[in-house]
Amino acid sequence: MSFALPAISYDYTALEPYIDAMTMQIHHTKHHGTYVNNLNGAIQGEHGGSLKGLSLEAICRNVHSAPDAIRATVRNNGGGHWNHTFFWTIMAPSGTSSSAPNGALKGAIESSFGSVDAFKEQFNKAAAGRFGSGWAWLCMDQSKKLFITSTPNQDNPLMANVADQPGLPILGLDVWEHAYYLKYQNRRPEYIAAWWNVVNWDSVAKYYDEATSGKAPVLEVPLQ
């Protein structure tokens, strides 16, 4: 068995005008698809025996112990597969999910950052300030407090022996240029500001509830 590219639950056009259809199609089929194919190649190759049968989450959590010959490939592509599988689920067409955090999630954000607006400002800084390619994240730590961090390339906070600040992600933003360049060119802050219009706060609330139980986001990761 090997990993398969997951479907997105909405059309490529559904996030317009904030994220354009061409970007979504290329991002999903080409970029995410390549991560899946490269991860499968590494696991199915001569050095991947210890990784066969592991879940995608387990691969990310244990990437530091992957065989030397494929560790970089697994780190980049296992992270890329998990990050994007997660990313598609925390976006939704504008107006189809809660327009802002509420309930326990809102309370946790206000407790950690003072207000939702202050949280967004700090998150925006992390996303805009990530040099080169990478991600910005809202996570829960072991004390169940929320924090913001960023990671380079396709690393994520599940990679405890890799990430500067490990934790359970509940929200993440892809700031690789391929996520926004067709529409926003070099205007990353404009992309970040527009992205808030398509955040699926219902999914984020679900992942927050899972994190309070000590679980990483429960994602549908198809196999073939």
mmCIF file of C-alpha atoms in Angstrom:
data_model
loop_
_atom_site.group_PDB
_atom_site.id
_atom_site.type_symbol
_atom_site.label_atom_id
_atom_site.label_comp_id
_atom_site.label_asym_id
_atom_site.label_seq_id
_atom_site.Cartn_x
_atom_site.Cartn_y
_atom_site.Cartn_z
ATOM 1 C CA MET A 1 0.000 0.000 0.000
ATOM 2 C CA SER A 2 1.118 3.554 -0.692
ATOM 3 C CA PHE A 3 -0.267 7.022 -0.128
ATOM 4 C CA ALA A 4 -2.703 8.635 -2.573
ATOM 5 C CA LEU A 5 -3.437 12.278 -3.288
ATOM 6 C CA PRO A 6 -6.490 13.264 -1.221
ATOM 7 C CA ALA A 7 -9.412 14.987 -2.873
ATOM 8 C CA ILE A 8 -10.353 18.534 -1.903
ATOM 9 C CA SER A 9 -13.942 18.875 -0.686
ATOM 10 C CA TYR A 10 -14.620 22.019 -2.743
ATOM 11 C CA ASP A 11 -14.014 23.093 -6.341
ATOM 12 C CA TYR A 12 -10.791 24.815 -7.337
ATOM 13 C CA THR A 13 -12.886 27.925 -8.073
ATOM 14 C CA ALA A 14 -14.528 27.934 -4.650
ATOM 15 C CA LEU A 15 -12.019 30.148 -2.848
ATOM 16 C CA GLU A 16 -12.074 32.950 -5.406
ATOM 17 C CA PRO A 17 -11.501 35.852 -5.442
ATOM 18 C CA TYR A 18 -9.137 35.306 -2.508
ATOM 19 C CA ILE A 19 -7.278 32.288 -3.946
ATOM 20 C CA ASP A 20 -7.601 31.777 -7.681
ATOM 21 C CA ALA A 21 -8.608 28.518 -9.364
ATOM 22 C CA MET A 22 -5.393 28.108 -11.349
ATOM 23 C CA THR A 23 -3.285 28.378 -8.207
ATOM 24 C CA MET A 24 -5.493 25.850 -6.433
ATOM 25 C CA GLN A 25 -5.331 23.359 -9.300
ATOM 26 C CA ILE A 26 -1.559 23.584 -9.703
ATOM 27 C CA HIS A 27 -0.968 23.615 -5.959
ATOM 28 C CA HIS A 28 -3.065 20.492 -5.431
ATOM 29 C CA THR A 29 -2.348 18.347 -8.476
ATOM 30 C CA LYS A 30 1.256 19.323 -9.174
ATOM 31 C CA HIS A 31 2.861 20.364 -5.896
ATOM 32 C CA HIS A 32 0.931 18.198 -3.447
ATOM 33 C CA GLY A 33 0.878 15.363 -5.971
ATOM 34 C CA THR A 34 4.668 15.490 -6.261
ATOM 35 C CA TYR A 35 5.095 15.267 -2.486
ATOM 36 C CA VAL A 36 2.910 12.151 -2.439
ATOM 37 C CA ASN A 37 4.807 10.526 -5.299
ATOM 38 C CA ASN A 38 8.227 11.310 -3.836
ATOM 39 C CA LEU A 39 7.249 10.048 -0.387
ATOM 40 C CA ASN A 40 5.938 6.812 -1.885
ATOM 41 C CA GLY A 41 9.159 6.380 -3.859
ATOM 42 C CA ALA A 42 11.267 6.765 -0.736
ATOM 43 C CA ILE A 43 9.183 4.373 1.345
ATOM 44 C CA GLN A 44 8.913 1.751 -1.370
ATOM 45 C CA GLY A 45 12.628 1.904 -2.175
ATOM 46 C CA GLU A 46 15.434 -0.195 -0.728
ATOM 47 C CA HIS A 47 15.904 2.016 2.342
ATOM 48 C CA GLY A 48 12.249 2.501 3.278
ATOM 49 C CA GLY A 49 11.485 -0.757 5.042
ATOM 50 C CA SER A 50 11.238 0.742 8.531
ATOM 51 C CA LEU A 51 8.650 3.284 7.316
ATOM 52 C CA LYS A 52 6.319 0.897 5.519
ATOM 53 C CA GLY A 53 2.964 0.659 7.242
ATOM 54 C CA LEU A 54 3.420 3.821 9.290
ATOM 55 C CA SER A 55 0.699 6.466 9.216
ATOM 56 C CA LEU A 56 1.522 9.843 7.727
ATOM 57 C CA GLU A 57 1.402 11.373 11.198
ATOM 58 C CA ALA A 58 3.823 8.744 12.521
ATOM 59 C CA ILE A 59 6.206 9.412 9.633
ATOM 60 C CA CYS A 60 6.254 13.117 10.515
ATOM 61 C CA ARG A 61 6.735 12.430 14.221
ATOM 62 C CA ASN A 62 9.616 10.050 13.536
ATOM 63 C CA VAL A 63 11.274 11.710 10.566
ATOM 64 C CA HIS A 64 14.449 12.262 12.605
ATOM 65 C CA SER A 65 14.952 8.485 12.790
ATOM 66 C CA ALA A 66 14.366 7.734 9.095
ATOM 67 C CA PRO A 67 17.312 6.015 7.386
ATOM 68 C CA ASP A 68 20.083 8.437 6.496
ATOM 69 C CA ALA A 69 19.794 7.740 2.764
ATOM 70 C CA ILE A 70 16.180 8.924 2.584
ATOM 71 C CA ARG A 71 15.778 11.155 5.648
ATOM 72 C CA ALA A 72 15.796 14.447 3.734
ATOM 73 C CA THR A 73 13.383 13.084 1.128
ATOM 74 C CA VAL A 74 11.016 11.793 3.796
ATOM 75 C CA ARG A 75 11.245 15.008 5.803
ATOM 76 C CA ASN A 76 10.509 17.228 2.814
ATOM 77 C CA ASN A 77 7.843 15.098 1.175
ATOM 78 C CA GLY A 78 6.243 13.512 4.234
ATOM 79 C CA GLY A 79 5.942 16.987 5.679
ATOM 80 C CA GLY A 80 4.665 18.314 2.373
ATOM 81 C CA HIS A 81 1.997 15.615 2.190
ATOM 82 C CA TRP A 82 0.795 16.127 5.768
ATOM 83 C CA ASN A 83 0.908 19.921 5.589
ATOM 84 C CA HIS A 84 -1.149 20.110 2.423
ATOM 85 C CA THR A 85 -3.641 17.448 3.464
ATOM 86 C CA PHE A 86 -4.205 19.597 6.558
ATOM 87 C CA PHE A 87 -4.178 22.893 4.640
ATOM 88 C CA TRP A 88 -7.064 21.990 2.330
ATOM 89 C CA THR A 89 -9.268 21.202 5.337
ATOM 90 C CA ILE A 90 -8.786 24.501 7.135
ATOM 91 C CA MET A 91 -10.097 26.486 4.171
ATOM 92 C CA ALA A 92 -13.667 26.719 2.876
ATOM 93 C CA PRO A 93 -15.622 28.944 0.507
ATOM 94 C CA SER A 94 -16.429 32.264 2.137
ATOM 95 C CA GLY A 95 -19.786 32.111 3.924
ATOM 96 C CA THR A 96 -19.904 28.313 4.310
ATOM 97 C CA SER A 97 -18.356 28.101 7.775
ATOM 98 C CA SER A 98 -18.184 30.248 10.893
ATOM 99 C CA SER A 99 -16.714 33.616 9.979
ATOM 100 C CA ALA A 100 -14.688 33.892 13.192
ATOM 101 C CA PRO A 101 -13.581 31.689 16.073
ATOM 102 C CA ASN A 102 -16.182 31.174 18.774
ATOM 103 C CA GLY A 103 -16.822 29.121 21.888
ATOM 104 C CA ALA A 104 -13.900 27.380 23.546
ATOM 105 C CA LEU A 105 -11.557 28.173 20.644
ATOM 106 C CA LYS A 106 -12.259 31.897 20.900
ATOM 107 C CA GLY A 107 -11.735 31.771 24.653
ATOM 108 C CA ALA A 108 -8.392 30.023 24.231
ATOM 109 C CA ILE A 109 -7.232 32.541 21.628
ATOM 110 C CA GLU A 110 -8.215 35.453 23.855
ATOM 111 C CA SER A 111 -6.494 33.827 26.836
ATOM 112 C CA SER A 112 -3.264 33.310 24.906
ATOM 113 C CA PHE A 113 -3.113 36.494 22.810
ATOM 114 C CA GLY A 114 -5.484 39.005 24.402
ATOM 115 C CA SER A 115 -7.957 39.169 21.514
ATOM 116 C CA VAL A 116 -8.717 37.611 18.150
ATOM 117 C CA ASP A 117 -7.374 40.713 16.404
ATOM 118 C CA ALA A 118 -4.126 40.555 18.400
ATOM 119 C CA PHE A 119 -3.811 36.865 17.496
ATOM 120 C CA LYS A 120 -4.238 37.621 13.796
ATOM 121 C CA GLU A 121 -1.661 40.391 13.968
ATOM 122 C CA GLN A 122 0.902 38.082 15.583
ATOM 123 C CA PHE A 123 0.089 35.252 13.147
ATOM 124 C CA ASN A 124 0.427 37.625 10.186
ATOM 125 C CA LYS A 125 3.861 38.684 11.399
ATOM 126 C CA ALA A 126 4.981 35.056 11.677
ATOM 127 C CA ALA A 127 3.703 34.308 8.165
ATOM 128 C CA ALA A 128 5.122 37.432 6.542
ATOM 129 C CA GLY A 129 8.401 37.147 8.427
ATOM 130 C CA ARG A 130 9.183 33.538 7.489
ATOM 131 C CA PHE A 131 12.222 34.011 5.248
ATOM 132 C CA GLY A 132 11.972 32.079 2.000
ATOM 133 C CA SER A 133 9.538 29.181 1.905
ATOM 134 C CA GLY A 134 7.648 27.735 4.829
ATOM 135 C CA TRP A 135 4.551 27.809 7.017
ATOM 136 C CA ALA A 136 2.980 29.734 9.877
ATOM 137 C CA TRP A 137 1.115 27.750 12.544
ATOM 138 C CA LEU A 138 -1.255 28.077 15.461
ATOM 139 C CA CYS A 139 -0.563 25.183 17.811
ATOM 140 C CA MET A 140 -1.297 23.816 21.274
ATOM 141 C CA ASP A 141 1.565 22.968 23.611
ATOM 142 C CA GLN A 142 1.694 20.279 26.298
ATOM 143 C CA SER A 143 0.159 22.628 28.855
ATOM 144 C CA LYS A 144 -2.788 23.140 26.460
ATOM 145 C CA LYS A 145 -1.855 26.741 25.789
ATOM 146 C CA LEU A 146 -1.959 28.102 22.256
ATOM 147 C CA PHE A 147 1.145 29.509 20.579
ATOM 148 C CA ILE A 148 2.208 30.757 17.153
ATOM 149 C CA THR A 149 5.280 29.496 15.363
ATOM 150 C CA SER A 150 6.657 29.095 11.852
ATOM 151 C CA THR A 151 8.676 26.395 10.139
ATOM 152 C CA PRO A 152 10.913 26.383 7.058
ATOM 153 C CA ASN A 153 10.225 24.425 3.902
ATOM 154 C CA GLN A 154 7.771 21.553 4.604
ATOM 155 C CA ASP A 155 8.613 21.046 8.276
ATOM 156 C CA ASN A 156 5.747 21.097 10.746
ATOM 157 C CA PRO A 157 5.360 21.223 14.543
ATOM 158 C CA LEU A 158 4.677 17.472 14.748
ATOM 159 C CA MET A 159 8.379 16.966 13.990
ATOM 160 C CA ALA A 160 9.384 17.259 17.642
ATOM 161 C CA ASN A 161 13.089 16.674 17.026
ATOM 162 C CA VAL A 162 13.122 19.123 14.125
ATOM 163 C CA ALA A 163 10.727 21.987 14.930
ATOM 164 C CA ASP A 164 11.933 24.909 17.033
ATOM 165 C CA GLN A 165 8.696 24.726 19.013
ATOM 166 C CA PRO A 166 6.849 21.413 18.689
ATOM 167 C CA GLY A 167 3.128 21.174 19.304
ATOM 168 C CA LEU A 168 -0.234 20.097 17.907
ATOM 169 C CA PRO A 169 -1.192 22.241 14.883
ATOM 170 C CA ILE A 170 -4.762 23.510 14.665
ATOM 171 C CA LEU A 171 -4.271 26.140 11.927
ATOM 172 C CA GLY A 172 -1.582 26.549 9.290
ATOM 173 C CA LEU A 173 -0.805 28.839 6.375
ATOM 174 C CA ASP A 174 1.372 27.912 3.422
ATOM 175 C CA VAL A 175 3.648 30.833 2.517
ATOM 176 C CA TRP A 176 5.603 29.122 -0.253
ATOM 177 C CA GLU A 177 5.458 31.305 -3.348
ATOM 178 C CA HIS A 178 3.604 28.602 -5.265
ATOM 179 C CA ALA A 179 0.654 29.143 -2.887
ATOM 180 C CA TYR A 180 0.073 32.731 -3.987
ATOM 181 C CA TYR A 181 2.427 33.977 -6.725
ATOM 182 C CA LEU A 182 0.079 33.742 -9.719
ATOM 183 C CA LYS A 183 -2.344 36.186 -8.120
ATOM 184 C CA TYR A 184 -0.280 38.164 -5.616
ATOM 185 C CA GLN A 185 3.245 38.020 -7.124
ATOM 186 C CA ASN A 186 5.633 39.211 -4.396
ATOM 187 C CA ARG A 187 2.863 40.688 -2.215
ATOM 188 C CA ARG A 188 2.844 38.020 0.482
ATOM 189 C CA PRO A 189 1.159 40.268 3.127
ATOM 190 C CA GLU A 190 -1.737 40.863 0.714
ATOM 191 C CA TYR A 191 -2.168 37.095 0.278
ATOM 192 C CA ILE A 192 -2.077 36.587 4.049
ATOM 193 C CA ALA A 193 -4.739 39.253 4.595
ATOM 194 C CA ALA A 194 -6.988 37.768 1.898
ATOM 195 C CA TRP A 195 -6.592 34.234 3.250
ATOM 196 C CA TRP A 196 -8.480 35.024 6.455
ATOM 197 C CA ASN A 197 -11.626 35.290 4.323
ATOM 198 C CA VAL A 198 -11.500 31.551 3.564
ATOM 199 C CA VAL A 199 -10.384 30.125 6.904
ATOM 200 C CA ASN A 200 -12.692 27.290 7.929
ATOM 201 C CA TRP A 201 -13.133 28.121 11.609
ATOM 202 C CA ASP A 202 -15.358 25.074 12.090
ATOM 203 C CA SER A 203 -12.431 22.811 11.141
ATOM 204 C CA VAL A 204 -10.063 24.802 13.345
ATOM 205 C CA ALA A 205 -12.480 24.376 16.268
ATOM 206 C CA LYS A 206 -12.569 20.631 15.599
ATOM 207 C CA TYR A 207 -8.784 20.440 15.621
ATOM 208 C CA TYR A 208 -8.691 22.506 18.803
ATOM 209 C CA ASP A 209 -11.024 19.994 20.486
ATOM 210 C CA GLU A 210 -8.832 17.118 19.287
ATOM 211 C CA ALA A 211 -5.706 18.871 20.578
ATOM 212 C CA THR A 212 -7.237 19.310 24.027
ATOM 213 C CA SER A 213 -7.539 15.515 24.057
ATOM 214 C CA GLY A 214 -3.877 15.193 23.111
ATOM 215 C CA LYS A 215 -4.524 14.314 19.468
ATOM 216 C CA ALA A 216 -2.991 15.770 16.349
ATOM 217 C CA PRO A 217 -5.539 16.724 13.663
ATOM 218 C CA VAL A 218 -7.398 13.623 12.560
ATOM 219 C CA LEU A 219 -7.045 13.749 8.779
ATOM 220 C CA GLU A 220 -8.335 11.489 6.028
ATOM 221 C CA VAL A 221 -5.154 10.216 4.392
ATOM 222 C CA PRO A 222 -6.124 7.908 1.513
ATOM 223 C CA LEU A 223 -4.086 4.888 0.498
ATOM 224 C CA GLN A 224 -3.880 3.122 -2.837
#
